[in-house]
């Protein structure tokens, strides 16, 4: 609580994206199955959403399942899908109560029908909510998102809907999975690995990165506050000099 009071309201990032990593190692350390780690990871998801809402963060994007994660052993994939489905179903009421809008990015066509149904239901039922936006990156890959954007863009160019000469970053970004989501200000990765693992490649061009050794199942509000305090001290220069930024 002490820590939280010292956060400056105007330095709260608008969009925090999180690579929720370390579930398997958390479980392994305790002699448990990897699935148990994922199950505990859901507790962290609940805690972080609540905390983000309390702290006034507007957008939270959670990397829940990458396109590369489809290559994991089938039983782990199945269990992750079951957990996801369960989560989307059991948390919907609280999400609605808190005025949170659920969104998702990723290749939906690869998701099992039962998961897709729950996801679409959550998106549908919360579409008017404005308190906070909760984005699930599911069956998501950054490179694939760019490829999907280019594919649509080429179609539009062919149909005469897009003038190739007029293409700029702003127009390109409109072809991404959800153009209404602003770029992340802060990217948190738990589990200690300093890599982006194909997450939001276009969007993180100027995002501040915070890596913590804390494994995702152990991540709680205090850890989020620690990341925000670190973020608060950063100087985002966007290519300019420090003197320019300060004036
Ligand atoms: C992150 O934890 C969860 C997903 C990728 C779905 P991991 O399962 O990658 O855990 P580690 O990295 O093996 O510890
Ligand atoms: C990144 O974690 C994906 C998610 C957290 C969903 P991974 O565990 O899949 O990443 P790598 O394989 O260590 O890069
Ligand atoms: Mg991992």
PDB file of C-alpha atoms and ligand atoms in Angstrom:
ATOM      1  CA  UNK A   1       0.000   0.000   0.000  1.00  0.00           C
ATOM      2  CA  UNK A   2       2.863   2.341   0.884  1.00  0.00           C
ATOM      3  CA  UNK A   3       4.381   1.638  -2.492  1.00  0.00           C
ATOM      4  CA  UNK A   4       1.153   2.246  -4.316  1.00  0.00           C
ATOM      5  CA  UNK A   5       0.611   5.696  -2.815  1.00  0.00           C
ATOM      6  CA  UNK A   6       3.879   6.839  -4.233  1.00  0.00           C
ATOM      7  CA  UNK A   7       2.888   6.070  -7.814  1.00  0.00           C
ATOM      8  CA  UNK A   8       2.287   9.257  -9.777  1.00  0.00           C
ATOM      9  CA  UNK A   9      -1.155   9.120 -11.377  1.00  0.00           C
ATOM     10  CA  UNK A  10       0.095  10.842 -14.547  1.00  0.00           C
ATOM     11  CA  UNK A  11       2.870   8.256 -14.962  1.00  0.00           C
ATOM     12  CA  UNK A  12       0.553   5.242 -15.040  1.00  0.00           C
ATOM     13  CA  UNK A  13       0.994   3.554 -18.432  1.00  0.00           C
ATOM     14  CA  UNK A  14      -2.112   3.536 -20.564  1.00  0.00           C
ATOM     15  CA  UNK A  15      -1.399   0.076 -21.946  1.00  0.00           C
ATOM     16  CA  UNK A  16       0.492  -2.714 -20.170  1.00  0.00           C
ATOM     17  CA  UNK A  17       1.222  -5.919 -22.102  1.00  0.00           C
ATOM     18  CA  UNK A  18       2.361  -9.013 -20.238  1.00  0.00           C
ATOM     19  CA  UNK A  19       4.229 -12.130 -21.360  1.00  0.00           C
ATOM     20  CA  UNK A  20       3.019 -14.529 -18.687  1.00  0.00           C
ATOM     21  CA  UNK A  21       5.968 -16.925 -18.590  1.00  0.00           C
ATOM     22  CA  UNK A  22       7.360 -19.420 -16.084  1.00  0.00           C
ATOM     23  CA  UNK A  23       4.352 -21.603 -15.268  1.00  0.00           C
ATOM     24  CA  UNK A  24       6.144 -24.837 -16.165  1.00  0.00           C
ATOM     25  CA  UNK A  25       9.260 -24.033 -14.133  1.00  0.00           C
ATOM     26  CA  UNK A  26       7.143 -22.913 -11.172  1.00  0.00           C
ATOM     27  CA  UNK A  27       5.482 -26.331 -11.173  1.00  0.00           C
ATOM     28  CA  UNK A  28       8.689 -28.245 -11.821  1.00  0.00           C
ATOM     29  CA  UNK A  29      10.342 -26.608  -8.784  1.00  0.00           C
ATOM     30  CA  UNK A  30       7.546 -27.990  -6.652  1.00  0.00           C
ATOM     31  CA  UNK A  31       7.544 -31.458  -8.151  1.00  0.00           C
ATOM     32  CA  UNK A  32       4.188 -30.760  -9.804  1.00  0.00           C
ATOM     33  CA  UNK A  33       3.045 -31.254 -13.387  1.00  0.00           C
ATOM     34  CA  UNK A  34       3.313 -28.307 -15.792  1.00  0.00           C
ATOM     35  CA  UNK A  35      -0.476 -28.190 -15.911  1.00  0.00           C
ATOM     36  CA  UNK A  36      -0.511 -27.353 -12.210  1.00  0.00           C
ATOM     37  CA  UNK A  37       1.628 -24.337 -13.042  1.00  0.00           C
ATOM     38  CA  UNK A  38      -0.877 -23.180 -15.640  1.00  0.00           C
ATOM     39  CA  UNK A  39      -3.703 -23.684 -13.149  1.00  0.00           C
ATOM     40  CA  UNK A  40      -1.894 -21.506 -10.593  1.00  0.00           C
ATOM     41  CA  UNK A  41      -1.213 -19.026 -13.368  1.00  0.00           C
ATOM     42  CA  UNK A  42      -4.932 -18.306 -13.498  1.00  0.00           C
ATOM     43  CA  UNK A  43      -4.744 -16.989  -9.936  1.00  0.00           C
ATOM     44  CA  UNK A  44      -2.143 -14.500 -11.099  1.00  0.00           C
ATOM     45  CA  UNK A  45      -4.383 -13.510 -14.010  1.00  0.00           C
ATOM     46  CA  UNK A  46      -7.264 -12.773 -11.635  1.00  0.00           C
ATOM     47  CA  UNK A  47      -5.040 -10.795  -9.252  1.00  0.00           C
ATOM     48  CA  UNK A  48      -3.381  -8.756 -11.985  1.00  0.00           C
ATOM     49  CA  UNK A  49      -6.635  -7.812 -13.698  1.00  0.00           C
ATOM     50  CA  UNK A  50      -8.072  -6.636 -10.398  1.00  0.00           C
ATOM     51  CA  UNK A  51      -4.906  -4.678  -9.601  1.00  0.00           C
ATOM     52  CA  UNK A  52      -4.659  -3.120 -13.066  1.00  0.00           C
ATOM     53  CA  UNK A  53      -8.252  -1.983 -12.765  1.00  0.00           C
ATOM     54  CA  UNK A  54      -7.607  -0.471  -9.323  1.00  0.00           C
ATOM     55  CA  UNK A  55      -4.483   1.288 -10.563  1.00  0.00           C
ATOM     56  CA  UNK A  56      -6.314   2.855 -13.483  1.00  0.00           C
ATOM     57  CA  UNK A  57      -4.551   1.097 -16.334  1.00  0.00           C
ATOM     58  CA  UNK A  58      -6.758   1.390 -19.409  1.00  0.00           C
ATOM     59  CA  UNK A  59      -5.523  -1.525 -21.537  1.00  0.00           C
ATOM     60  CA  UNK A  60      -4.035  -4.824 -20.385  1.00  0.00           C
ATOM     61  CA  UNK A  61      -2.904  -7.365 -22.971  1.00  0.00           C
ATOM     62  CA  UNK A  62      -2.096 -10.864 -21.769  1.00  0.00           C
ATOM     63  CA  UNK A  63      -0.035 -13.216 -23.942  1.00  0.00           C
ATOM     64  CA  UNK A  64      -1.919 -16.394 -23.114  1.00  0.00           C
ATOM     65  CA  UNK A  65      -0.996 -18.706 -25.980  1.00  0.00           C
ATOM     66  CA  UNK A  66       1.374 -18.178 -28.880  1.00  0.00           C
ATOM     67  CA  UNK A  67       1.073 -19.728 -32.324  1.00  0.00           C
ATOM     68  CA  UNK A  68       4.314 -21.560 -31.516  1.00  0.00           C
ATOM     69  CA  UNK A  69       2.683 -22.971 -28.371  1.00  0.00           C
ATOM     70  CA  UNK A  70       0.569 -25.197 -30.672  1.00  0.00           C
ATOM     71  CA  UNK A  71       3.771 -27.253 -31.033  1.00  0.00           C
ATOM     72  CA  UNK A  72       3.750 -28.300 -27.370  1.00  0.00           C
ATOM     73  CA  UNK A  73       2.750 -31.852 -26.390  1.00  0.00           C
ATOM     74  CA  UNK A  74      -0.906 -32.404 -27.253  1.00  0.00           C
ATOM     75  CA  UNK A  75      -1.999 -33.074 -23.669  1.00  0.00           C
ATOM     76  CA  UNK A  76      -0.535 -29.765 -22.489  1.00  0.00           C
ATOM     77  CA  UNK A  77      -2.241 -27.925 -25.356  1.00  0.00           C
ATOM     78  CA  UNK A  78      -5.558 -29.637 -24.567  1.00  0.00           C
ATOM     79  CA  UNK A  79      -5.280 -28.781 -20.896  1.00  0.00           C
ATOM     80  CA  UNK A  80      -4.413 -25.152 -21.635  1.00  0.00           C
ATOM     81  CA  UNK A  81      -7.468 -24.877 -23.889  1.00  0.00           C
ATOM     82  CA  UNK A  82      -9.657 -26.413 -21.175  1.00  0.00           C
ATOM     83  CA  UNK A  83      -8.300 -23.953 -18.595  1.00  0.00           C
ATOM     84  CA  UNK A  84      -8.902 -21.055 -20.927  1.00  0.00           C
ATOM     85  CA  UNK A  85     -12.428 -22.121 -21.606  1.00  0.00           C
ATOM     86  CA  UNK A  86     -13.062 -22.523 -17.901  1.00  0.00           C
ATOM     87  CA  UNK A  87     -11.561 -19.121 -17.178  1.00  0.00           C
ATOM     88  CA  UNK A  88     -13.633 -17.325 -19.815  1.00  0.00           C
ATOM     89  CA  UNK A  89     -16.771 -18.910 -18.442  1.00  0.00           C
ATOM     90  CA  UNK A  90     -16.146 -18.534 -14.706  1.00  0.00           C
ATOM     91  CA  UNK A  91     -14.809 -14.965 -14.790  1.00  0.00           C
ATOM     92  CA  UNK A  92     -17.365 -13.451 -17.130  1.00  0.00           C
ATOM     93  CA  UNK A  93     -19.701 -12.230 -14.376  1.00  0.00           C
ATOM     94  CA  UNK A  94     -16.945 -10.435 -12.493  1.00  0.00           C
ATOM     95  CA  UNK A  95     -15.599  -8.926 -15.700  1.00  0.00           C
ATOM     96  CA  UNK A  96     -19.068  -7.618 -16.573  1.00  0.00           C
ATOM     97  CA  UNK A  97     -19.578  -6.305 -13.027  1.00  0.00           C
ATOM     98  CA  UNK A  98     -16.341  -4.363 -13.222  1.00  0.00           C
ATOM     99  CA  UNK A  99     -17.163  -2.777 -16.565  1.00  0.00           C
ATOM    100  CA  UNK A 100     -14.255  -4.464 -18.314  1.00  0.00           C
ATOM    101  CA  UNK A 101     -14.307  -5.028 -22.067  1.00  0.00           C
ATOM    102  CA  UNK A 102     -12.838  -8.326 -23.286  1.00  0.00           C
ATOM    103  CA  UNK A 103     -11.047  -8.280 -26.638  1.00  0.00           C
ATOM    104  CA  UNK A 104      -8.756 -10.735 -28.366  1.00  0.00           C
ATOM    105  CA  UNK A 105      -6.040 -10.845 -30.988  1.00  0.00           C
ATOM    106  CA  UNK A 106      -4.709 -13.886 -32.790  1.00  0.00           C
ATOM    107  CA  UNK A 107      -5.595 -16.512 -35.327  1.00  0.00           C
ATOM    108  CA  UNK A 108      -9.012 -17.488 -34.053  1.00  0.00           C
ATOM    109  CA  UNK A 109      -9.527 -20.135 -36.724  1.00  0.00           C
ATOM    110  CA  UNK A 110      -7.122 -22.473 -34.942  1.00  0.00           C
ATOM    111  CA  UNK A 111      -8.941 -22.341 -31.609  1.00  0.00           C
ATOM    112  CA  UNK A 112     -11.269 -25.214 -30.658  1.00  0.00           C
ATOM    113  CA  UNK A 113     -14.926 -24.315 -31.243  1.00  0.00           C
ATOM    114  CA  UNK A 114     -15.736 -24.497 -27.520  1.00  0.00           C
ATOM    115  CA  UNK A 115     -13.040 -21.925 -26.667  1.00  0.00           C
ATOM    116  CA  UNK A 116     -14.013 -19.687 -29.555  1.00  0.00           C
ATOM    117  CA  UNK A 117     -17.646 -19.730 -28.437  1.00  0.00           C
ATOM    118  CA  UNK A 118     -16.762 -18.647 -24.892  1.00  0.00           C
ATOM    119  CA  UNK A 119     -14.413 -15.988 -26.217  1.00  0.00           C
ATOM    120  CA  UNK A 120     -17.008 -14.568 -28.588  1.00  0.00           C
ATOM    121  CA  UNK A 121     -19.605 -14.608 -25.840  1.00  0.00           C
ATOM    122  CA  UNK A 122     -17.283 -12.673 -23.514  1.00  0.00           C
ATOM    123  CA  UNK A 123     -16.470 -10.149 -26.242  1.00  0.00           C
ATOM    124  CA  UNK A 124     -20.116  -9.763 -27.183  1.00  0.00           C
ATOM    125  CA  UNK A 125     -21.406  -9.343 -23.626  1.00  0.00           C
ATOM    126  CA  UNK A 126     -18.765  -6.771 -22.688  1.00  0.00           C
ATOM    127  CA  UNK A 127     -18.578  -4.739 -25.880  1.00  0.00           C
ATOM    128  CA  UNK A 128     -20.194  -1.644 -24.345  1.00  0.00           C
ATOM    129  CA  UNK A 129     -17.875  -1.670 -21.301  1.00  0.00           C
ATOM    130  CA  UNK A 130     -15.337   1.140 -21.026  1.00  0.00           C
ATOM    131  CA  UNK A 131     -13.736   0.849 -17.557  1.00  0.00           C
ATOM    132  CA  UNK A 132     -10.799  -1.170 -18.814  1.00  0.00           C
ATOM    133  CA  UNK A 133      -9.907  -3.199 -21.892  1.00  0.00           C
ATOM    134  CA  UNK A 134      -8.655  -6.723 -21.330  1.00  0.00           C
ATOM    135  CA  UNK A 135      -7.012  -8.137 -24.436  1.00  0.00           C
ATOM    136  CA  UNK A 136      -6.193 -11.819 -24.761  1.00  0.00           C
ATOM    137  CA  UNK A 137      -3.439 -12.681 -27.233  1.00  0.00           C
ATOM    138  CA  UNK A 138      -4.536 -16.178 -28.094  1.00  0.00           C
ATOM    139  CA  UNK A 139      -3.127 -18.331 -30.832  1.00  0.00           C
ATOM    140  CA  UNK A 140      -1.170 -15.155 -31.478  1.00  0.00           C
ATOM    141  CA  UNK A 141       2.057 -14.496 -33.362  1.00  0.00           C
ATOM    142  CA  UNK A 142       3.518 -11.078 -34.130  1.00  0.00           C
ATOM    143  CA  UNK A 143       4.990 -12.033 -37.477  1.00  0.00           C
ATOM    144  CA  UNK A 144       1.799 -13.781 -38.509  1.00  0.00           C
ATOM    145  CA  UNK A 145      -0.195 -10.683 -37.562  1.00  0.00           C
ATOM    146  CA  UNK A 146       1.987  -8.648 -39.900  1.00  0.00           C
ATOM    147  CA  UNK A 147       1.621 -11.244 -42.669  1.00  0.00           C
ATOM    148  CA  UNK A 148      -2.161 -11.305 -42.205  1.00  0.00           C
ATOM    149  CA  UNK A 149      -2.202  -7.518 -42.429  1.00  0.00           C
ATOM    150  CA  UNK A 150      -0.117  -7.528 -45.605  1.00  0.00           C
ATOM    151  CA  UNK A 151      -2.372 -10.143 -47.195  1.00  0.00           C
ATOM    152  CA  UNK A 152      -5.464  -7.978 -46.648  1.00  0.00           C
ATOM    153  CA  UNK A 153      -3.578  -4.908 -47.702  1.00  0.00           C
ATOM    154  CA  UNK A 154      -2.574  -6.515 -51.009  1.00  0.00           C
ATOM    155  CA  UNK A 155      -6.183  -7.511 -51.622  1.00  0.00           C
ATOM    156  CA  UNK A 156      -7.297  -3.935 -51.048  1.00  0.00           C
ATOM    157  CA  UNK A 157      -4.586  -2.631 -53.351  1.00  0.00           C
ATOM    158  CA  UNK A 158      -5.710  -5.042 -56.041  1.00  0.00           C
ATOM    159  CA  UNK A 159      -9.343  -3.963 -55.635  1.00  0.00           C
ATOM    160  CA  UNK A 160      -8.338  -0.332 -55.866  1.00  0.00           C
ATOM    161  CA  UNK A 161      -9.362   0.352 -52.254  1.00  0.00           C
ATOM    162  CA  UNK A 162      -5.811   1.235 -51.267  1.00  0.00           C
ATOM    163  CA  UNK A 163      -3.300   3.372 -53.117  1.00  0.00           C
ATOM    164  CA  UNK A 164       0.175   1.844 -52.546  1.00  0.00           C
ATOM    165  CA  UNK A 165       1.720   5.322 -52.719  1.00  0.00           C
ATOM    166  CA  UNK A 166      -0.481   6.466 -49.844  1.00  0.00           C
ATOM    167  CA  UNK A 167       0.588   3.642 -47.536  1.00  0.00           C
ATOM    168  CA  UNK A 168       2.192   4.860 -44.327  1.00  0.00           C
ATOM    169  CA  UNK A 169       2.572   3.494 -40.774  1.00  0.00           C
ATOM    170  CA  UNK A 170      -0.807   4.783 -39.713  1.00  0.00           C
ATOM    171  CA  UNK A 171      -2.609   3.107 -42.612  1.00  0.00           C
ATOM    172  CA  UNK A 172      -0.647  -0.098 -42.106  1.00  0.00           C
ATOM    173  CA  UNK A 173      -1.600  -0.226 -38.418  1.00  0.00           C
ATOM    174  CA  UNK A 174      -5.268  -0.158 -39.409  1.00  0.00           C
ATOM    175  CA  UNK A 175      -4.780  -3.626 -40.881  1.00  0.00           C
ATOM    176  CA  UNK A 176      -3.603  -5.178 -37.603  1.00  0.00           C
ATOM    177  CA  UNK A 177      -5.910  -7.524 -35.646  1.00  0.00           C
ATOM    178  CA  UNK A 178      -7.422  -4.777 -33.473  1.00  0.00           C
ATOM    179  CA  UNK A 179      -6.488  -1.275 -34.607  1.00  0.00           C
ATOM    180  CA  UNK A 180      -8.369   0.323 -31.707  1.00  0.00           C
ATOM    181  CA  UNK A 181      -5.758  -0.886 -29.219  1.00  0.00           C
ATOM    182  CA  UNK A 182      -2.978   1.673 -28.620  1.00  0.00           C
ATOM    183  CA  UNK A 183       0.667   0.541 -28.633  1.00  0.00           C
ATOM    184  CA  UNK A 184       1.798  -0.817 -25.252  1.00  0.00           C
ATOM    185  CA  UNK A 185       3.669   1.660 -23.052  1.00  0.00           C
ATOM    186  CA  UNK A 186       5.075  -1.063 -20.847  1.00  0.00           C
ATOM    187  CA  UNK A 187       5.848  -4.705 -21.627  1.00  0.00           C
ATOM    188  CA  UNK A 188       6.354  -6.982 -18.627  1.00  0.00           C
ATOM    189  CA  UNK A 189       7.868 -10.445 -19.005  1.00  0.00           C
ATOM    190  CA  UNK A 190       7.847 -12.795 -16.037  1.00  0.00           C
ATOM    191  CA  UNK A 191      10.041 -15.890 -15.750  1.00  0.00           C
ATOM    192  CA  UNK A 192      13.332 -14.068 -16.338  1.00  0.00           C
ATOM    193  CA  UNK A 193      13.836 -14.538 -20.079  1.00  0.00           C
ATOM    194  CA  UNK A 194      14.904 -11.410 -21.999  1.00  0.00           C
ATOM    195  CA  UNK A 195      13.139 -12.032 -25.296  1.00  0.00           C
ATOM    196  CA  UNK A 196       9.884 -11.053 -26.953  1.00  0.00           C
ATOM    197  CA  UNK A 197       8.887 -14.503 -28.291  1.00  0.00           C
ATOM    198  CA  UNK A 198       6.935 -13.184 -31.281  1.00  0.00           C
ATOM    199  CA  UNK A 199       4.713 -10.865 -29.223  1.00  0.00           C
ATOM    200  CA  UNK A 200       3.310  -7.627 -30.680  1.00  0.00           C
ATOM    201  CA  UNK A 201       6.310  -7.034 -32.927  1.00  0.00           C
ATOM    202  CA  UNK A 202       4.885  -4.022 -34.735  1.00  0.00           C
ATOM    203  CA  UNK A 203       3.367  -2.451 -31.626  1.00  0.00           C
ATOM    204  CA  UNK A 204       6.376  -2.573 -29.279  1.00  0.00           C
ATOM    205  CA  UNK A 205       8.634  -0.331 -31.392  1.00  0.00           C
ATOM    206  CA  UNK A 206       8.930   2.186 -28.527  1.00  0.00           C
ATOM    207  CA  UNK A 207       7.586   0.171 -25.602  1.00  0.00           C
ATOM    208  CA  UNK A 208       9.480   0.141 -22.293  1.00  0.00           C
ATOM    209  CA  UNK A 209      10.462  -3.405 -21.328  1.00  0.00           C
ATOM    210  CA  UNK A 210      10.541  -4.795 -17.791  1.00  0.00           C
ATOM    211  CA  UNK A 211      11.764  -8.348 -17.168  1.00  0.00           C
ATOM    212  CA  UNK A 212      11.336  -9.952 -13.765  1.00  0.00           C
ATOM    213  CA  UNK A 213      12.555 -13.324 -12.493  1.00  0.00           C
ATOM    214  CA  UNK A 214       9.245 -13.820 -10.694  1.00  0.00           C
ATOM    215  CA  UNK A 215       7.408 -16.699 -12.311  1.00  0.00           C
ATOM    216  CA  UNK A 216       3.933 -15.993 -13.519  1.00  0.00           C
ATOM    217  CA  UNK A 217       2.038 -18.080 -10.900  1.00  0.00           C
ATOM    218  CA  UNK A 218       3.700 -15.967  -8.153  1.00  0.00           C
ATOM    219  CA  UNK A 219       3.044 -12.598  -9.820  1.00  0.00           C
ATOM    220  CA  UNK A 220       0.763 -10.324  -7.793  1.00  0.00           C
ATOM    221  CA  UNK A 221      -0.200  -6.683  -7.377  1.00  0.00           C
ATOM    222  CA  UNK A 222       3.058  -5.800  -5.566  1.00  0.00           C
ATOM    223  CA  UNK A 223       5.061  -7.042  -8.542  1.00  0.00           C
ATOM    224  CA  UNK A 224       2.926  -5.019 -10.926  1.00  0.00           C
ATOM    225  CA  UNK A 225       3.432  -1.947  -8.748  1.00  0.00           C
ATOM    226  CA  UNK A 226       7.193  -2.602  -8.786  1.00  0.00           C
ATOM    227  CA  UNK A 227       7.120  -2.629 -12.598  1.00  0.00           C
ATOM    228  CA  UNK A 228       5.102   0.600 -12.661  1.00  0.00           C
ATOM    229  CA  UNK A 229       7.553   2.266 -10.292  1.00  0.00           C
ATOM    230  CA  UNK A 230      10.372   1.293 -12.571  1.00  0.00           C
ATOM    231  CA  UNK A 231       8.437   2.602 -15.578  1.00  0.00           C
ATOM    232  CA  UNK A 232       7.832   5.886 -13.794  1.00  0.00           C
ATOM    233  CA  UNK A 233      11.589   6.497 -13.668  1.00  0.00           C
ATOM    234  CA  UNK A 234      12.134   5.931 -17.392  1.00  0.00           C
ATOM    235  CA  UNK A 235      12.625   8.755 -19.813  1.00  0.00           C
ATOM    236  CA  UNK A 236      10.884   7.959 -23.079  1.00  0.00           C
ATOM    237  CA  UNK A 237      12.799   9.880 -25.693  1.00  0.00           C
ATOM    238  CA  UNK A 238      11.399   8.504 -28.971  1.00  0.00           C
ATOM    239  CA  UNK A 239      14.658   9.295 -30.719  1.00  0.00           C
ATOM    240  CA  UNK A 240      15.046  12.811 -29.361  1.00  0.00           C
ATOM    241  CA  UNK A 241      17.620  14.038 -26.878  1.00  0.00           C
ATOM    242  CA  UNK A 242      17.053  14.192 -23.157  1.00  0.00           C
ATOM    243  CA  UNK A 243      17.170  18.000 -23.229  1.00  0.00           C
ATOM    244  CA  UNK A 244      14.483  18.107 -25.905  1.00  0.00           C
ATOM    245  CA  UNK A 245      12.235  15.816 -23.908  1.00  0.00           C
ATOM    246  CA  UNK A 246      12.567  17.912 -20.768  1.00  0.00           C
ATOM    247  CA  UNK A 247      11.830  21.258 -22.373  1.00  0.00           C
TER     248      UNK A 247
HETATM  249  C1  LIG B   1       3.871 -19.710 -19.858  1.00  0.00           C
HETATM  250  O1  LIG B   1       4.542 -20.628 -19.074  1.00  0.00           O
HETATM  251  C2  LIG B   1       2.514 -20.203 -20.274  1.00  0.00           C
HETATM  252  C3  LIG B   1       2.389 -20.470 -21.711  1.00  0.00           C
HETATM  253  C4  LIG B   1       3.334 -20.350 -22.583  1.00  0.00           C
HETATM  254  C5  LIG B   1       1.097 -20.939 -22.170  1.00  0.00           C
HETATM  255  P1  LIG B   1       5.415 -21.796 -19.678  1.00  0.00           P
HETATM  256  O2  LIG B   1       4.536 -23.000 -19.837  1.00  0.00           O
HETATM  257  O3  LIG B   1       6.109 -21.367 -20.905  1.00  0.00           O
HETATM  258  O4  LIG B   1       6.441 -22.038 -18.501  1.00  0.00           O
HETATM  259  P2  LIG B   1       8.000 -22.321 -18.643  1.00  0.00           P
HETATM  260  O5  LIG B   1       8.578 -21.220 -19.455  1.00  0.00           O
HETATM  261  O6  LIG B   1       8.135 -23.655 -19.280  1.00  0.00           O
HETATM  262  O7  LIG B   1       8.485 -22.297 -17.226  1.00  0.00           O
HETATM  263  C1  LIG B   2       5.786 -17.004 -24.545  1.00  0.00           C
HETATM  264  O1  LIG B   2       6.256 -17.971 -23.687  1.00  0.00           O
HETATM  265  C2  LIG B   2       4.344 -17.251 -24.869  1.00  0.00           C
HETATM  266  C3  LIG B   2       3.391 -17.046 -23.781  1.00  0.00           C
HETATM  267  C4  LIG B   2       3.679 -16.608 -22.576  1.00  0.00           C
HETATM  268  C5  LIG B   2       2.018 -17.344 -24.082  1.00  0.00           C
HETATM  269  P1  LIG B   2       7.044 -19.243 -24.235  1.00  0.00           P
HETATM  270  O2  LIG B   2       7.418 -20.044 -23.053  1.00  0.00           O
HETATM  271  O3  LIG B   2       6.228 -19.929 -25.274  1.00  0.00           O
HETATM  272  O4  LIG B   2       8.302 -18.568 -24.926  1.00  0.00           O
HETATM  273  P2  LIG B   2       9.713 -19.180 -25.290  1.00  0.00           P
HETATM  274  O5  LIG B   2       9.453 -20.457 -26.030  1.00  0.00           O
HETATM  275  O6  LIG B   2      10.450 -19.433 -24.013  1.00  0.00           O
HETATM  276  O7  LIG B   2      10.382 -18.144 -26.108  1.00  0.00           O
HETATM  277 MG1  LIG B   3       7.906 -20.446 -21.210  1.00  0.00          MG
END
